[in-house]
């Protein structure tokens, strides 16, 4: 080529580079920069003369340089006029990297160009936007998978494009089966047609929320009730949130059932029940309260309680707020508290109430159970009046018995004294012997009858003293074998007259006891008197005294007489009781022997038991506690 042609070609290429609106570079086959446009200064921040003659791959990112060399080599070996496109990162003068889209065209065979023509386009902003979009989509998917509700994304035709894992858990379907229209397979058959119709409706605006049920496709799980809220997208698609409200519905139903049950209990309760908060506002007022106060619940609920009963009676005493222990939500703060209430008509009446406090999340309520005690107070007043009258009558009885005892004892003592005198004189009378014996028998009968009547009077007086709490023990050392012998000796005449023999079997190792010897002799004598009375002529009554295995001391009187039924034993222990009339006609007595003996034994802390059967006799046992056995120290004190 002649010099003129070369200059013309160079001028044409230079004009091409000057007039090119694209960022253009001309590379040799080995990758050196032959020419580069001035626009590279704006693109890479380097002057064009600094880039001319250098290897162009020195400005490519190290991770992209090998790929760039291969592409340049392939393009250099390709047919003339062919082109290719790739994206690489180029270093900017400020040290940063720019994403450039490079179009390479093979013009090596063109004598006017003679190189690879590179056209550059800066796509850094596009790449950054794509990265932000991918990051946004990643965040969206992360958020969609993390939220506790199901999420569906559908296109304009209603086909599901995305469903999160939570929705798969709600429906029981695999995520892939939810795509398209597959999610409808999990909708309950009874709701499916309605849901499908709602889903096909135009979603413009804000569609109202709908509720339906998901049904386990395998039939193993329970139905799940859900709430669906759809939101339209700009492209005509839809995003829907599906919230599982099964637990809420179950809890709401359970709460309604609990409230209905509690209301039924409150309305059927016989006592008035009301609840207030710390401000005194009424929260509940049952039917019994309506009847008690004469006002309907509707007139009081959610209003301050300014009448009926003072607020102070429905809270902690003294106004000191009760502090609950950790984990405690309810506590009783008053039981059977007396108060005065007022009915709607203004009448006042006494009540008893129990109050409990409950607290949940800092909110405190007071529940009170009230009982109208007007009738009970009236009954108590009547009972107290009756008790006072009875006590007055008892005191009058005691006074009468004391007076009568004196009035009866005086003539009886005279009768007994003169009969003894006549009996002694009859023994010294000289004359008809038969007449003398008859007189002695008559005088003896008079004395015995007087002594018997005096004993009955003494028993009556002692029983009156016991019932009045006026019986006191004169305690001291007691020799139980001696007590037994004395009781038997006192009844010797009575036993002889009845032709009954009394045997005494006392344990020689019996310890000394502490008690009232006279009262123990009296109690044991009453048991012996009954045994002799109800024995047959010729029978033997046995009195035993021994130390029991449990440490108690037992005195037993056993007869072989008429006996009694088991059900009559309690009656025999009652004062003035007679088991039957036939016995009353054949055996004397007023029915005080056993009751008096029982009370005398109980005064010593002991017990009296009867074991009897008709026709087999009766065994009466006195048991004295181990605490009555004297210790060595007590015996030494007594001896000193």
C-alpha angles and dihedrals in degrees: 000000000000122000091250091056092048091052091048091051092048091050091050093050091046091051089048091055093045096049096040113112092196124077100259135181132180117216131189120233090265092052101259118141111249099172133357132185123248089242087078088078089065093042104044101012094237126116113249095239090058091056096043113101095013127109107266095213089070088081096049122100111266091238091054102038098088092049090048092052092050091050093048091049092049091048092050090053093046124097118284114272094024119129140194139188133221140158122235139165116247127194116245122214089250090062096256129114130247126201108229128185106218123200112193122197123187108233097152092119094052106097090206093057109016100185149059111295113215122196116194131202122184108230097165093116091049092050091047090050091050091050091050089048092051091047090049091050090048091051090047092052092045090050092045091053093045101050116097093233132076117257128201126185116195134180126236090278092056095251113144113242099175136019124177128228093255090062089050088054092049096047098037090230128122112256092248092056090057094063122099108004095326095106089071088068088072094053114103111266091237091055100035099091093048093047092048091050092048091048092055093052119106106273094206113136119006111322112214117251117264132201129211141145133264114215123208104248090215092049092232100110135058123263115269120215113213139184116222124201119184126203121192122231128215093248091057094261128119139230115204130190117208117197121195104229096170094111091045092051091046091048092046091050091046089049092050090048091048092048091048091049093047091047090050090050093047093046093049095045114111092216126071113255125190136167129207134175128230091276091056094251113152115241103170137014118176129211094260088057090050090053093044097050099030095234132107123245091237090066093055110031117110091006130105113268102239099156143021095062135009113263090226089067090057096054141052115311112259092013092270107145113238113237114215122226117245109288093011118122103167133043137169110241101174136018125192092351113178118230143152121242134190127223124221090261091057099254114138124219138173121258138181117215141182118207130199129184125215130185132192122176092344095309112121126201130184120212119194130190111203130193125191105232097181093113092041092052089050091049091047090052091050090047092051090049091049090047091051090049091048092049090049090050090047091051089048089049091050091048090048092049091048091049093044091047089057093044092047097041093054098060092035091054088051091048092048092044096049091043089055090048092049090046090054092046092047088059091057097044115117116213139058105020094202091052090047092054091049091051092050091050092049093048090046090052090051091052094047092049091050093048091048092050090047090052090052090051090049091051091050091050092047092050090050090051092049093049091048091050091242097120111111127182124231098211128201140127113318126200103206097198088053090048090053093048092048093050090050092047092052089057098041094106091046092050093046092051090051092045090237124141120217118207123195120207108179124173108241090215095061110136121229114268134212115232149089104304095194092053093046090051088049093050093046090045091055090053091048091047091054092046092051092043095055097039125101120246109275093025124132123231114204124209115192129182120190145143110260124224092251092057097259121125115237128201111187129188113194126186131177097216136115096311125193141248119269092242090056095058094084090049091051089056092056118094117259091003122144119198094217139344095246090061090048091056094051101037128049124226141093099240101258102111099086097035092050092046089050093053093046090052092046089052085062091051091254138122135239119206133180127209114186146146130187111273093004101082129237137274117208115192128194113201119194119195124247089246087072093061109101119238124225090254091054091048091051091050090050093049092049 
